[in-house]
Backbone as CSV, one residue per row, in Angstrom:
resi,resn,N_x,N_y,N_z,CA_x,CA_y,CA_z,C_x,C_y,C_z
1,UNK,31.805,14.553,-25.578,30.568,15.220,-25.909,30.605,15.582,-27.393
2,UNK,29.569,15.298,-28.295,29.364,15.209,-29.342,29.115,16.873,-29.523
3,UNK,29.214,17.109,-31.045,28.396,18.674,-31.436,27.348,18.906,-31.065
4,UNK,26.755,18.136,-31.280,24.900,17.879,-31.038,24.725,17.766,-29.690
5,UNK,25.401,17.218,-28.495,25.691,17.188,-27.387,25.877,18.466,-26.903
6,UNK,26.925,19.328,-27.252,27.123,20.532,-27.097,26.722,21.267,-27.120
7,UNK,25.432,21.448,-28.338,24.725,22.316,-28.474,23.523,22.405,-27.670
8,UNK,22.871,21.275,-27.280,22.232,20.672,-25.962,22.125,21.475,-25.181
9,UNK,23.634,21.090,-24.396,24.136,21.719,-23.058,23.905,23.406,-23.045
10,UNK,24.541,23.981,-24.410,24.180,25.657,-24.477,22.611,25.648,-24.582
11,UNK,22.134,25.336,-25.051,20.726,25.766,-25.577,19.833,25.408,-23.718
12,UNK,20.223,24.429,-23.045,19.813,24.559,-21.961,20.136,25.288,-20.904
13,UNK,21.245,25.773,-21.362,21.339,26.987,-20.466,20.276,28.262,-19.885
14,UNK,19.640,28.911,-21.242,18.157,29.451,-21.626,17.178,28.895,-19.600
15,UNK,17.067,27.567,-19.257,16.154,27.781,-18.558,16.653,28.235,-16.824
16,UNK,18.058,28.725,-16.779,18.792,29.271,-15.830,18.414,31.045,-16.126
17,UNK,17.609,31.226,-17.174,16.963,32.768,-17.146,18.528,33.699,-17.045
18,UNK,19.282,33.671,-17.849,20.925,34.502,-17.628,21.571,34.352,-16.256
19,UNK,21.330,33.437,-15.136,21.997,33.286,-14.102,22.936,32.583,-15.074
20,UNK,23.645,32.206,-15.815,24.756,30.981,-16.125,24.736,31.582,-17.497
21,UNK,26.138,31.890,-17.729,26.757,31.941,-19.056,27.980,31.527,-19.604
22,UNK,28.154,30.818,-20.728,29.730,30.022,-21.134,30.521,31.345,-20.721
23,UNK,31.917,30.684,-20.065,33.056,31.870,-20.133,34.418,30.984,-21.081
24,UNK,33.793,29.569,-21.378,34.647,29.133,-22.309,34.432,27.523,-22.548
25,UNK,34.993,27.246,-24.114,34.359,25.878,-23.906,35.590,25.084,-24.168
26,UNK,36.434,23.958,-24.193,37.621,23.499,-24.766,37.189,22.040,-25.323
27,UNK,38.391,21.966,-26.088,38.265,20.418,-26.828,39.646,20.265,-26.996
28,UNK,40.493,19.235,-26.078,41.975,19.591,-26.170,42.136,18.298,-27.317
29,UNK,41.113,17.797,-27.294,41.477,16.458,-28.127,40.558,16.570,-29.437
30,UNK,40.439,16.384,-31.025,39.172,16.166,-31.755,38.538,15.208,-31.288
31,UNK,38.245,14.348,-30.661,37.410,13.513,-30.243,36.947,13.308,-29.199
32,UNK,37.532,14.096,-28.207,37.552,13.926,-26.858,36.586,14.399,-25.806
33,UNK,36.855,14.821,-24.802,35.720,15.424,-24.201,35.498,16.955,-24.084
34,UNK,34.783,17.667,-24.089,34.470,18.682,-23.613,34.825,19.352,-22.242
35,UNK,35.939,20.119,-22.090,35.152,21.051,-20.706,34.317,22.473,-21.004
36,UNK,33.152,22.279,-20.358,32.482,23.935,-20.297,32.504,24.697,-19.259
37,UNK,33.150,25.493,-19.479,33.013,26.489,-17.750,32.201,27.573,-17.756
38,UNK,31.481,27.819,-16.730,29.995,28.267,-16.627,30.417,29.669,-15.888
39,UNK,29.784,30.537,-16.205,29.784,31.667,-14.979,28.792,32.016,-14.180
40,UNK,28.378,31.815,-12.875,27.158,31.908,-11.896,27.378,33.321,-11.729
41,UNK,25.994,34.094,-12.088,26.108,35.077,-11.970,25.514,35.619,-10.735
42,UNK,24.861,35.044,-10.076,24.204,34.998,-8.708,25.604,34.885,-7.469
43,UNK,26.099,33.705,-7.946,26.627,33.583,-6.820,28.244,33.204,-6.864
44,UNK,28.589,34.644,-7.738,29.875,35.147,-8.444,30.934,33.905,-8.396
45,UNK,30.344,32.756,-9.197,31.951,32.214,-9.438,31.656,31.056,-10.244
46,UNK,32.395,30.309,-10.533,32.875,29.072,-11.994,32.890,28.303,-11.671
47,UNK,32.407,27.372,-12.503,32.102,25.966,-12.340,32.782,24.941,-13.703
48,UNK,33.018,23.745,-13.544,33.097,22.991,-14.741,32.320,22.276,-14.884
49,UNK,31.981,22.072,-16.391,30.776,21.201,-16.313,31.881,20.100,-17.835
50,UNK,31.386,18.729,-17.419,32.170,17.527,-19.020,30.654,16.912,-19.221
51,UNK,29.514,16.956,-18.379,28.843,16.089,-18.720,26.977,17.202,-18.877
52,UNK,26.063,16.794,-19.830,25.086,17.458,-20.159,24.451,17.326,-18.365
53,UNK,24.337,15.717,-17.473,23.383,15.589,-16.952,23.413,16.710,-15.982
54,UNK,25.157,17.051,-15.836,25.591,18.286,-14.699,25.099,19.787,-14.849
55,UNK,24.444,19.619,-16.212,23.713,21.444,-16.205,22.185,20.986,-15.197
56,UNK,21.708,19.789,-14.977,20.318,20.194,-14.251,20.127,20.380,-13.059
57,UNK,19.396,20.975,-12.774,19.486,21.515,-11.422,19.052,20.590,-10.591
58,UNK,19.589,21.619,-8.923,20.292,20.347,-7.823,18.370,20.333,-7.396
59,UNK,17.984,19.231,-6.114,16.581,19.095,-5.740,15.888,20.392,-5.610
60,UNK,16.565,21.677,-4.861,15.769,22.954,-4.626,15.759,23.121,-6.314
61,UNK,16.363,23.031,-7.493,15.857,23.984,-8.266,16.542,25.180,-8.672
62,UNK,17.855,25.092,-8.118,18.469,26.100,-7.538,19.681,26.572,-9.394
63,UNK,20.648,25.952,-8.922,21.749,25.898,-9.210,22.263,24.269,-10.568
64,UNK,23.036,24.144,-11.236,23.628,22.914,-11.756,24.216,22.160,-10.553
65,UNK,24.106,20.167,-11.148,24.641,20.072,-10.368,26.406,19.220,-10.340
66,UNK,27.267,20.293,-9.922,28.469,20.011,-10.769,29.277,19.851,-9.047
67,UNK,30.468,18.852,-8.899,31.295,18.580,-7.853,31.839,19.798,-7.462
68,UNK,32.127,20.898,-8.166,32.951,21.848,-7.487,32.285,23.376,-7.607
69,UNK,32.904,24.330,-7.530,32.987,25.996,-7.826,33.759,26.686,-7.195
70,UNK,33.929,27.348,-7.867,35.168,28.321,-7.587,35.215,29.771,-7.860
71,UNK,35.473,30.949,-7.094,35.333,32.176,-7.003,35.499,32.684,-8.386
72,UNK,35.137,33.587,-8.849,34.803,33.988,-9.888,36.472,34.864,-10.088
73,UNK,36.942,35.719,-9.177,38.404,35.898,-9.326,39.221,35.474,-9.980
74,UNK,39.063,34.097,-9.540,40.435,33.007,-9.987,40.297,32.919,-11.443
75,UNK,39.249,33.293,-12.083,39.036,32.951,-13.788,39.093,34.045,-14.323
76,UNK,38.929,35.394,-13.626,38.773,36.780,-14.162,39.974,37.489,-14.370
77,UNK,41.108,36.367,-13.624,42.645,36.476,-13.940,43.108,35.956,-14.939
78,UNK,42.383,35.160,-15.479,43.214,34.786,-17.222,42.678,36.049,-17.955
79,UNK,43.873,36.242,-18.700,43.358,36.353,-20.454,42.077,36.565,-20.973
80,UNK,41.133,37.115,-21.629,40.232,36.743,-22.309,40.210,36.963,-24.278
81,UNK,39.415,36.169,-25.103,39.491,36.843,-26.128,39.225,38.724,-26.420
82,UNK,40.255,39.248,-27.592,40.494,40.406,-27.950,39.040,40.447,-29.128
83,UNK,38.480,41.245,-29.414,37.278,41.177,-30.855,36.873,40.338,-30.668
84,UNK,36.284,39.479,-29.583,35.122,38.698,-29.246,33.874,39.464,-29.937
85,UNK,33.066,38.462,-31.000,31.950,39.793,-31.405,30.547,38.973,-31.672
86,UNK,30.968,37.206,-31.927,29.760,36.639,-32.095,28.387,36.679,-30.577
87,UNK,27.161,36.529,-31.041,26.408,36.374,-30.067,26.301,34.755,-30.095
88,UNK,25.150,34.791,-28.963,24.830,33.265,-28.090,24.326,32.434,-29.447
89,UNK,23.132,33.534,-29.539,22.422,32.908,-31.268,23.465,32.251,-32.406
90,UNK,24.558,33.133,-32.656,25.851,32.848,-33.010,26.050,31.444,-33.550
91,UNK,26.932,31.276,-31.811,27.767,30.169,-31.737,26.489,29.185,-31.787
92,UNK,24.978,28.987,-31.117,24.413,27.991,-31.830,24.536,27.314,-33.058
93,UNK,24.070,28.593,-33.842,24.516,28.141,-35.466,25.311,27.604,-36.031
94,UNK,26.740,27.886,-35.245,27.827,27.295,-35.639,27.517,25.884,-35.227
95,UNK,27.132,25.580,-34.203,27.353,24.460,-33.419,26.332,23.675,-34.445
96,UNK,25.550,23.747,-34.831,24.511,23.506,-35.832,24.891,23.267,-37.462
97,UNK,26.395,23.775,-37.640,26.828,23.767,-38.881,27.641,22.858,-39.155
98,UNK,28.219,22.634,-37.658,29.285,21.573,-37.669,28.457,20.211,-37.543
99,UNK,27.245,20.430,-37.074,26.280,18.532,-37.568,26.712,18.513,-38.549
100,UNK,26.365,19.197,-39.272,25.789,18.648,-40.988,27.072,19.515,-41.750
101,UNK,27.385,19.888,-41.815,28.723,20.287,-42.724,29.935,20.656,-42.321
102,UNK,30.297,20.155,-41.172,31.792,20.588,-40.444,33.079,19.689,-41.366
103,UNK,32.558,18.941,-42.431,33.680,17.927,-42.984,34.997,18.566,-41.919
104,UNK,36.379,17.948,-42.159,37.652,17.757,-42.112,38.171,19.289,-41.220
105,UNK,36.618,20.256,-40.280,37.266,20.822,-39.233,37.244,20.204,-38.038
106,UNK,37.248,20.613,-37.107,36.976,20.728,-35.442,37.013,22.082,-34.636
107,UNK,35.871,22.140,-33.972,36.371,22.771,-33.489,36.678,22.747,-31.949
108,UNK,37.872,23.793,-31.806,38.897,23.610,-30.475,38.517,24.118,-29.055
109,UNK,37.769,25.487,-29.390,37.562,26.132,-28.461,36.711,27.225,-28.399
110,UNK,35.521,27.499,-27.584,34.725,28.507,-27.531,35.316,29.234,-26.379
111,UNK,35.403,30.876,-26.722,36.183,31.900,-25.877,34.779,33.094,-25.605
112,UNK,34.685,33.130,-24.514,34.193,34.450,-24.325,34.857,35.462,-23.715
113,UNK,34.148,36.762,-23.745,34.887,37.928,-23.626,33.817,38.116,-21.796
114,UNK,34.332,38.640,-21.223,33.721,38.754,-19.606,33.330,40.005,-19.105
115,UNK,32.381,40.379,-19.557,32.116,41.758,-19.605,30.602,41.844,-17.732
116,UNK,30.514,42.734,-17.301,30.092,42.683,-16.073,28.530,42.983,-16.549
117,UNK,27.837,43.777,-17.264,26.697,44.210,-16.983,26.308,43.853,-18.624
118,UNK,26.985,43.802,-19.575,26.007,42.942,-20.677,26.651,41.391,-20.995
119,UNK,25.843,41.210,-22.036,26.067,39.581,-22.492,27.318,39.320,-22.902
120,UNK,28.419,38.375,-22.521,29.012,38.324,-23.367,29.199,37.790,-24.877
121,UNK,30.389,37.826,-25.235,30.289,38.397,-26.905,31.404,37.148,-27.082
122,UNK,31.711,36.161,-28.094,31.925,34.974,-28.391,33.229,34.635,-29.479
123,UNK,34.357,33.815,-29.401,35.469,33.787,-30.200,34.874,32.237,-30.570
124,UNK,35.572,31.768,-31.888,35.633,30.459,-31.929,36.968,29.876,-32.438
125,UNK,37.463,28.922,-31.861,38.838,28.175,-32.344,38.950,27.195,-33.231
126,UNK,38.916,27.181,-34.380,38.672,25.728,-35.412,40.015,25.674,-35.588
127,UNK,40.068,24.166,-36.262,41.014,23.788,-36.298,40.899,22.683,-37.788
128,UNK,41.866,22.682,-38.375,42.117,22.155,-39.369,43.255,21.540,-39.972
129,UNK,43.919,20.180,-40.234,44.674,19.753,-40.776,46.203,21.145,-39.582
130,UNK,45.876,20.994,-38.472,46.368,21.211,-37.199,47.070,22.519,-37.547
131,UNK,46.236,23.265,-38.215,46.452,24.837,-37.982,45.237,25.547,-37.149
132,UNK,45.723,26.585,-36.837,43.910,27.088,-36.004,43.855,28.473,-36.521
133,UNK,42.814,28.668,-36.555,41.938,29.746,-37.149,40.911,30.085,-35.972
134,UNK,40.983,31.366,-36.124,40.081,32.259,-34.918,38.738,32.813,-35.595
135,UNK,37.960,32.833,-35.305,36.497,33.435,-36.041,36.013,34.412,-35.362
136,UNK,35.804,35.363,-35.343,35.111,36.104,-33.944,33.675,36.538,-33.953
137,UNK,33.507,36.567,-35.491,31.712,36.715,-35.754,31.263,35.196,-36.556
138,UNK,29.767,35.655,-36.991,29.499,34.256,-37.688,29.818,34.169,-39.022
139,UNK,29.944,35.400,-39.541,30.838,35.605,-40.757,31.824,35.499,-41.271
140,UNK,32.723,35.622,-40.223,34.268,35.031,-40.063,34.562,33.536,-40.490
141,UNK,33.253,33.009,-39.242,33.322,31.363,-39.447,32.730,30.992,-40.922
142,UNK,32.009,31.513,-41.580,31.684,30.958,-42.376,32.503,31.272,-43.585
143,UNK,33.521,32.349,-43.895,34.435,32.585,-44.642,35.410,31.677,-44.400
144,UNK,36.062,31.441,-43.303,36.756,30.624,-43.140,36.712,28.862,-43.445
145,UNK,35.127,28.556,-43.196,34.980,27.210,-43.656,35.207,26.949,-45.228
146,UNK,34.594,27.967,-45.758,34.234,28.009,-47.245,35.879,28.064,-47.634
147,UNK,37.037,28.731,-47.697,37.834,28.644,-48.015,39.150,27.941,-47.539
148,UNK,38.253,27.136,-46.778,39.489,25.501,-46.569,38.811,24.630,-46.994
């Protein structure tokens, strides 16, 4: 999945009305594929999504339509990012920066923070000449691009 691909997939999220929010995005490879894992907030638990066509919903209208899900538990046991602080608007932008001016980064990984009753709040993982750098606002990221 491309940047532009990626950004797709988030920006369609919007017509799930906050039932579905990233709880994280990975790129284990620079070129490779995407996993996005989704959080159903309806019907408390996680999903993976690698492909855009898997965010549309199933015939009712309902839900994405992705092979699996899984209790929301099993993910609420990892880790999450510490100073998670970017918003949704955010990481668009970013995702939007890396079209057109990401030269010689990647980035690795979108982290959210899992908070129960507001939005969550957004880390980003770039990566560069195979060091990584953490961003946690959009300011971060953009200090950080500018000075590599």
């Amino acid at each position: 999945m491309t940047y532009r691909q990626l950004r797709l997939l988030f920006a369609g999220l919007a017509r799930y009305d906050g039932r579905l929010s990233v709880l994280t995005a990975r790129n284990d490879v620079p070129v490779g594929l995407w996993t996005v894992v989704l959080r159903d907030h309806v019907r408390h638990s996680w999903l993976g999504i690698r492909r855009i066509e898997e965010l549309a919903p199933d015939e009712q209208g309902r839900g994405p339509l992705v092979p699996w899900e899984r209790p929301l538990a099993e993910f609420e046991a990892l880790a999450q990012p510490e100073d998670a602080a970017m918003t949704w608007l955010e990481v668009l932008w970013v995702l939007g920066a890396f079209q057109h001016s990401g030269r010689g980064w990647s980035l690795g990984a979108i982290e959210a923070s899992r908070p129960t009753r507001v939005e969550p709040r957004y880390r980003l993982v770039l990566q560069r000449a195979g060091i990584r750098y953490e961003a946690d606002s959009y300011v971060a990221f953009e200090q950080i691009v500018a000075a590599g």
